[in-house]
Structure formats: C-alpha cells, structure tokens
Tab-separated table of C-alpha atoms in Angstrom:
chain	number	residue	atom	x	y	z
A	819	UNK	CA	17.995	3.582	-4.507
A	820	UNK	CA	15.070	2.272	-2.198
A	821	UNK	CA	15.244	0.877	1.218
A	822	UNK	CA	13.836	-2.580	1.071
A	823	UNK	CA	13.066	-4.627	4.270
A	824	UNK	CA	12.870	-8.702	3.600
A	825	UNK	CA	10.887	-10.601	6.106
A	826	UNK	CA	11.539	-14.382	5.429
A	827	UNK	CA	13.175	-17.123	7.526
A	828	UNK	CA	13.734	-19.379	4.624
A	829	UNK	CA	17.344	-19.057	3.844
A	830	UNK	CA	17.321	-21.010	0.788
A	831	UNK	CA	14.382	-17.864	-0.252
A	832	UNK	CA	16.069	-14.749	1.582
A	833	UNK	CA	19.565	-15.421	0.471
A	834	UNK	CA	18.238	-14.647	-3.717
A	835	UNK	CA	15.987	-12.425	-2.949
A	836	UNK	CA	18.638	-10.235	-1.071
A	837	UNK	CA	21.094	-10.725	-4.075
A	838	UNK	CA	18.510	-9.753	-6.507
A	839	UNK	CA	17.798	-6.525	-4.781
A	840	UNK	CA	21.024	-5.633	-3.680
A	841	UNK	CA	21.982	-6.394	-7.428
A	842	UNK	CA	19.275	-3.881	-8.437
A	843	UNK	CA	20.536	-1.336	-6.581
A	844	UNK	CA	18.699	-1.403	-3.417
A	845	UNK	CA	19.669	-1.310	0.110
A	846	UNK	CA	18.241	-4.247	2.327
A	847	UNK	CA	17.515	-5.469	5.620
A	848	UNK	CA	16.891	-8.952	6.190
A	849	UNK	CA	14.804	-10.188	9.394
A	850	UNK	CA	13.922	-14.129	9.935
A	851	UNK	CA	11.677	-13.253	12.540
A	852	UNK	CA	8.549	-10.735	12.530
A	853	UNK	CA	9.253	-8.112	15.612
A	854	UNK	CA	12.567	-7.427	14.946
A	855	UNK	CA	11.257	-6.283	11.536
A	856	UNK	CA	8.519	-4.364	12.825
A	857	UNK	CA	11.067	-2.307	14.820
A	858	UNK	CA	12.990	-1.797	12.402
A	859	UNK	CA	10.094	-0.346	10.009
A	860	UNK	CA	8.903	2.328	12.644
A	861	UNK	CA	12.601	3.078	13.720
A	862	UNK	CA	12.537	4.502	10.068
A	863	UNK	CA	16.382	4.855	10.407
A	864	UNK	CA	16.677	5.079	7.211
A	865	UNK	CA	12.924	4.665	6.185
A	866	UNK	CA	12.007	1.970	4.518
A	867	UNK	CA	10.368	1.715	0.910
A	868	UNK	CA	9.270	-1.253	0.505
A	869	UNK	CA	8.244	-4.379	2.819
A	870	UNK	CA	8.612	-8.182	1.102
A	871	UNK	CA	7.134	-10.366	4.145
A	872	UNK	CA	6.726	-13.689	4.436
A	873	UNK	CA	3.695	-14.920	6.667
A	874	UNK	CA	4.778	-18.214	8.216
A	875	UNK	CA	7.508	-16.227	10.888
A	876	UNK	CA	8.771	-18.209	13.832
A	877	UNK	CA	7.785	-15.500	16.524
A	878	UNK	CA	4.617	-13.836	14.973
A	879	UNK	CA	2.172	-14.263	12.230
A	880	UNK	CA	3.375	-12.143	9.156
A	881	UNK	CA	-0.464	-10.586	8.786
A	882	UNK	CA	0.544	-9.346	12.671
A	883	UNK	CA	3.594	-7.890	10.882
A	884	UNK	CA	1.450	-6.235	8.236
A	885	UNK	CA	-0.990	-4.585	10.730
A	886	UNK	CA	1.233	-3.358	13.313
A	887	UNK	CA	3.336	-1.329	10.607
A	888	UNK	CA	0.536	0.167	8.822
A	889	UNK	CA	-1.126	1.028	12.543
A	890	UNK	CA	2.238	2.734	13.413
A	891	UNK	CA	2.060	4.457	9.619
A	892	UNK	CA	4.238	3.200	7.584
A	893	UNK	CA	3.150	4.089	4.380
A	894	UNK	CA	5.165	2.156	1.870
A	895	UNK	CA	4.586	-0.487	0.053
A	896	UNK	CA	4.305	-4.556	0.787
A	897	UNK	CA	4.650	-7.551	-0.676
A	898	UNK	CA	2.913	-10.493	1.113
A	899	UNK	CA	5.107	-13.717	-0.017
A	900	UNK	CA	2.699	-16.826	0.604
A	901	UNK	CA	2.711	-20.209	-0.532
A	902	UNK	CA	0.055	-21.434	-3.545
A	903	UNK	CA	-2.240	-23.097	-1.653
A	904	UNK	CA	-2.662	-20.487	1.189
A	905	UNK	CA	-5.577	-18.321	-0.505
A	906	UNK	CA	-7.222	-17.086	2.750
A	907	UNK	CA	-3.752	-15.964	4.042
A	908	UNK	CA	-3.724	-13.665	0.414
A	909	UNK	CA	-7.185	-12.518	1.445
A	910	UNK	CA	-6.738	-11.536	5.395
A	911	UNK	CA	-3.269	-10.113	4.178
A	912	UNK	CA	-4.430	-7.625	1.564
A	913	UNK	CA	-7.356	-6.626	4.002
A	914	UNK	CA	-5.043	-5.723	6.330
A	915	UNK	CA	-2.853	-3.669	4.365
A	916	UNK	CA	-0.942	-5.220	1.745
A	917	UNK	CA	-0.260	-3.890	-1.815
A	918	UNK	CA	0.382	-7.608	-3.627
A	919	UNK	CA	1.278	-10.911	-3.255
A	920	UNK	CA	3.876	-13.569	-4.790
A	921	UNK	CA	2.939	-17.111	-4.247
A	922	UNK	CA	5.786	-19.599	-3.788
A	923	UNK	CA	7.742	-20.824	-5.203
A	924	UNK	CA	8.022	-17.703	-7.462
A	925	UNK	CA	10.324	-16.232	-10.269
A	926	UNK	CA	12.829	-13.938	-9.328
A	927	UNK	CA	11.897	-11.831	-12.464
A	928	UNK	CA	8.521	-11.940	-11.531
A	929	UNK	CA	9.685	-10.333	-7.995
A	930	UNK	CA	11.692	-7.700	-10.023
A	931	UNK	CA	9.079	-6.439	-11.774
A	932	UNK	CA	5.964	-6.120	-9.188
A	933	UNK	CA	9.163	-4.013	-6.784
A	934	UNK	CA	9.797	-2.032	-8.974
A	935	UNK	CA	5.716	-1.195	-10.163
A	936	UNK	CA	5.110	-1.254	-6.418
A	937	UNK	CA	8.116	1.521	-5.650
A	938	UNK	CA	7.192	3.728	-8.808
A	939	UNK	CA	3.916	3.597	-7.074
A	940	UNK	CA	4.611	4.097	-3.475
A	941	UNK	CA	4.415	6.712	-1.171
A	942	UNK	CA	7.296	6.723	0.914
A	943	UNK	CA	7.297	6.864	4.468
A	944	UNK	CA	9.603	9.906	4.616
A	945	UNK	CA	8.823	13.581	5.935
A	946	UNK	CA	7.110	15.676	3.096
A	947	UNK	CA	8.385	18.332	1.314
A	948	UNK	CA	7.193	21.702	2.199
A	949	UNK	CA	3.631	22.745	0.812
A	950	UNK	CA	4.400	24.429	-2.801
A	951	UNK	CA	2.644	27.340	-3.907
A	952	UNK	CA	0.925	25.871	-6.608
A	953	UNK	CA	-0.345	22.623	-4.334
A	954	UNK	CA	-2.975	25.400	-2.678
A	955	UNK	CA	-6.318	24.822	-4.256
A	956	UNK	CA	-8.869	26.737	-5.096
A	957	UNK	CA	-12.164	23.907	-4.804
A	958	UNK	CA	-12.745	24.376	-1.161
A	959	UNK	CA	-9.207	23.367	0.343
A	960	UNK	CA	-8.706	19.673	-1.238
A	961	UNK	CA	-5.181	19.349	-3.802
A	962	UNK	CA	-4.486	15.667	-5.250
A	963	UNK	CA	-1.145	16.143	-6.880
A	964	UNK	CA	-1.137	12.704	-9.243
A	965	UNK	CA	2.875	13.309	-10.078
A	966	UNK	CA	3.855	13.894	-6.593
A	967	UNK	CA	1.245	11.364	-5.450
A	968	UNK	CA	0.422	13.729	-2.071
A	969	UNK	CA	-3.236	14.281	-0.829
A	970	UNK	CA	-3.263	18.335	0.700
A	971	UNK	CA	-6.301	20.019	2.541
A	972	UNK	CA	-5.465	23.422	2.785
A	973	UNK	CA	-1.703	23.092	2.112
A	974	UNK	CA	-1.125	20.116	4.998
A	975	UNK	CA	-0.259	16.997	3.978
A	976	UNK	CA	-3.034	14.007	4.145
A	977	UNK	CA	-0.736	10.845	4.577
A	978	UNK	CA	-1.506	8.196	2.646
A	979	UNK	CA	-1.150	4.835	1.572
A	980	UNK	CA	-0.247	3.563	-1.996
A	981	UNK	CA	-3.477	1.810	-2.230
A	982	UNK	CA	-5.636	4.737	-0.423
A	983	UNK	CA	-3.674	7.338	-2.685
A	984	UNK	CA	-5.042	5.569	-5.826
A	985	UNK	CA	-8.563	5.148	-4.579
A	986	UNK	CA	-8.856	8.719	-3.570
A	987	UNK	CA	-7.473	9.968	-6.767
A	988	UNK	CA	-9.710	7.938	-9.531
A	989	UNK	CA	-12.760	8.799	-7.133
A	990	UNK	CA	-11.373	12.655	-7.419
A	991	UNK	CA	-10.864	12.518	-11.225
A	992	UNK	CA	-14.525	11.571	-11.663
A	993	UNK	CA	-15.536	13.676	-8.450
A	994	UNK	CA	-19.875	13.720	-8.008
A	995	UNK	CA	-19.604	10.586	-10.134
A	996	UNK	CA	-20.254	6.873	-9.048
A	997	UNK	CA	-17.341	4.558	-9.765
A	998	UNK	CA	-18.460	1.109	-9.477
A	999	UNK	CA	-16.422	-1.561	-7.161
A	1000	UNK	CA	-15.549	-3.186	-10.426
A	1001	UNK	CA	-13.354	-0.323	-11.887
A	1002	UNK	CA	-11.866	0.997	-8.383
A	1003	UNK	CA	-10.201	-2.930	-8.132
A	1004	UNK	CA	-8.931	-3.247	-11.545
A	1005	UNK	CA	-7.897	-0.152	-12.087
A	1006	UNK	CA	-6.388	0.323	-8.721
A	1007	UNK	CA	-5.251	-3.195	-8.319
A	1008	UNK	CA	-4.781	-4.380	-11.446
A	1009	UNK	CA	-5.041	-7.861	-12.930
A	1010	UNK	CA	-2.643	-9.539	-10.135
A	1011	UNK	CA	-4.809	-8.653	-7.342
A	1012	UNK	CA	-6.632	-12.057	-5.924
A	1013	UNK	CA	-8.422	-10.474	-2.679
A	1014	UNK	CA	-12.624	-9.893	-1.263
A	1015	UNK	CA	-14.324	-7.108	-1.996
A	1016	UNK	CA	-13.624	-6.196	2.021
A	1017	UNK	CA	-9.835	-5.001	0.914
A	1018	UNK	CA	-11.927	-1.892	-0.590
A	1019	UNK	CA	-14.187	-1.522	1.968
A	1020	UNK	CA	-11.595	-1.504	4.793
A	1021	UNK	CA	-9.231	1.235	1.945
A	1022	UNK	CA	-12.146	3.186	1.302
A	1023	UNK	CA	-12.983	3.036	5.386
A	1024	UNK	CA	-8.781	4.026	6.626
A	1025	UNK	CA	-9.127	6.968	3.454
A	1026	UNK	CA	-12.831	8.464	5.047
A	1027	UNK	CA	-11.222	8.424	8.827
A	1028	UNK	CA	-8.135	10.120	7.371
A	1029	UNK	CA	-10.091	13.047	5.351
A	1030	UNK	CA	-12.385	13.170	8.037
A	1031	UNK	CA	-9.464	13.735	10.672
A	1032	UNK	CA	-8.132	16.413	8.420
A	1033	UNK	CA	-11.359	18.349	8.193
A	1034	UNK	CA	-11.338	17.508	3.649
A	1035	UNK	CA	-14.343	19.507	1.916
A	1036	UNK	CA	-15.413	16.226	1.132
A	1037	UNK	CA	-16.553	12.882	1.791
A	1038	UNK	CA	-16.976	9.431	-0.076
A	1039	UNK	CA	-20.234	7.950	-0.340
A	1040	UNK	CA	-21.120	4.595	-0.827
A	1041	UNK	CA	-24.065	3.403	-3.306
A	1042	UNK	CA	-25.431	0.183	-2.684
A	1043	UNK	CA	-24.951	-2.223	-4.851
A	1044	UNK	CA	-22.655	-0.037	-7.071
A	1045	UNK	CA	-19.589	1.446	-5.695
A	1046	UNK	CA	-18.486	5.016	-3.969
A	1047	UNK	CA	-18.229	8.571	-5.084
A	1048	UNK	CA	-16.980	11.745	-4.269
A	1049	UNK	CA	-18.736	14.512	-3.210
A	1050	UNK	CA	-18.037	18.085	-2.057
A	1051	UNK	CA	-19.087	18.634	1.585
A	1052	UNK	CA	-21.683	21.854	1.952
A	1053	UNK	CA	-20.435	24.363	3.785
C-alpha cells in the first residue's frame, strides 16, 4: 500500500480520483490548497509515495508546490495534473521536478496505470535500509543497485530522485560511453513525456551537485551537441 497525496481543489476531480486510489488500495490525503500539502509532504508522517498535484491552487501556484517539496527532499514521485491547452505549465512543471503529467479532462484508467508505473518506479522518501554487505563496491567506491534502485559511495546512501536514479543508472551501464540526449529522454521518460530538453539539463545538473556533495569517483560530462557520459574521476 502507498501513501498518495492529491493536490486538487476541483471537487467534481478529487472526489474520483480519491475513490480510485483508495479503491486500489492506497492510503490518501486530499489538500484543495497548495501549503497545507506541502506540510504535509515534509511532515513525512507517514511519508508519502506519490504526489498527484494540480497547478491552478487557490493559495499558491502548483509548480511552487512542486519545487518547495523536492527543495525540502522529497523524493517520490509526481504527477502534474494540467489542463490540455496549458503546454508551458507541462514544461516549467517537469523542469522543476515532476515525473509526468495527465492533461484534463483525463481517464481514470489512464491515471491508474501511470501510478502505478510511477510507484514501481519510485524511490520512496523513507529512511534507507542499512548498507548490505554486498552493496560495497569494488570500482573506486560507487554501487548502483538497479533492483533496490539506491545510489551508494562507499556504503552511504546517495538520495535520489526517480528521474535522477534512472539517468545515473543508464549513464552507469554504459559508463566512459556517450549517451546521446535522445536515448537518456526516451528511455528515461518514455513516450508520455512532452517537456524541453532543460528537464535533463536541470536532472543531470541536481544528480552532478549530489555526487559531487558525496565525494562519487566520478563525474558526468557533457558533449556538445551529443549528450553526457560517465567517467571515473582520477585519483
């Protein structure tokens, strides 16, 4: 069962989303305005898995919403719920931190399915699980453990997005290789991402700071033109 937090002031569009969740097993928490929700995200009590926010809010701007939980480090996944015609709002929302997007009016089926991709995928906002034994490399202090989806440098945990997790571990699997821009967003975000090439940048940008703050072996390039790759630090 996942902890899902609903963002939307529309009643006639929280009240079957709710059901449909509840209905498939989830706890929820429904806000109709954005700070409340913030709160609640970063109170963690219980954490939550998953965020489906709406971006017109009465009291704040649901892209507001998005940043301030992902600056506070939520890790989990959201859902931006937008209507058809607001394409810049899908942009500016994914480069700030979204997973995916619904536009309205959308099918409830359609919702099912991109939850529960999105929580298969997610990293969960929850303290790890102790180091194992076999999670301590032996490549220089770096671990990517793809079934446990957790990023280790010597043994510590590297927190990490959904989105950052995925980037980091395709650039790993082809480490000292370029991977173009083209395959890092369709591999990473599939064929129901709708963003600019900036949502990479700014992933690729939060992933450096966060290897770089954990003293990683390595460091992602960038090639012009191309895309990024992997590379093992010297020394």
């Amino acid at each position: 069962m996942a902890t899902v937090v609903v963002v939307e002031d529309d009643d006639k569009i929280a009240a079957p989303l709710v059901r449909t969740l509840e209905r498939d097993g989830h706890a929820v928490d429904r806000f109709d305005q954005g700070q409340p929700a913030v709160d609640r995200v970063v109170a963690a009590d219980p954490p939550v898995d998953l965020i489906l926010l709406d971006l017109g809010l009465p009291d704040m701007d649901g892209i507001d919403v998005c940043r301030a939980v992902r600056e506070a480090g939520y890790l989990g996944g959201i859902i931006i719920l937008t209507a058809r015609d607001g394409e810049l709002d899908r942009v500016v929302g994914l480069d700030t931190g979204a997973d995916d997007y619904l536009a309205k009016p959308f099918g409830l089926a359609e919702l099912q399915a991109r939850t529960r991709a999105l929580l298969r995928r997610s990293t969960i906002n929850r303290a790890p699980d102790p180091p194992r034994a076999a999670a301590r490399p032996a490549d220089g202090g770096l671990h990517i453990d793809v079934d446990a989806r957790r990023v280790l440098v010597r043994g510590v945990d590297v927190p990490t997005t959904t989105k950052e997790f995925d980037v980091l571990a395709l650039l790993a699997a082809r480490r000292g290789a370029v991977v173009s821009r083209e395959t890092l967003i369709n591999e990473v975000w599939d064929e129901n991402w709708f963003g600019s090439t900036k949502t990479l940048d700014n992933t690729v940008g939060r992933l450096r700071g966060k290897l770089e703050g954990a003293d990683a072996p390595v460091r992602i390039t960038a090639v012009r033109g191309v895309g990024f790759r992997l590379e093992t630090q010297d020394g």
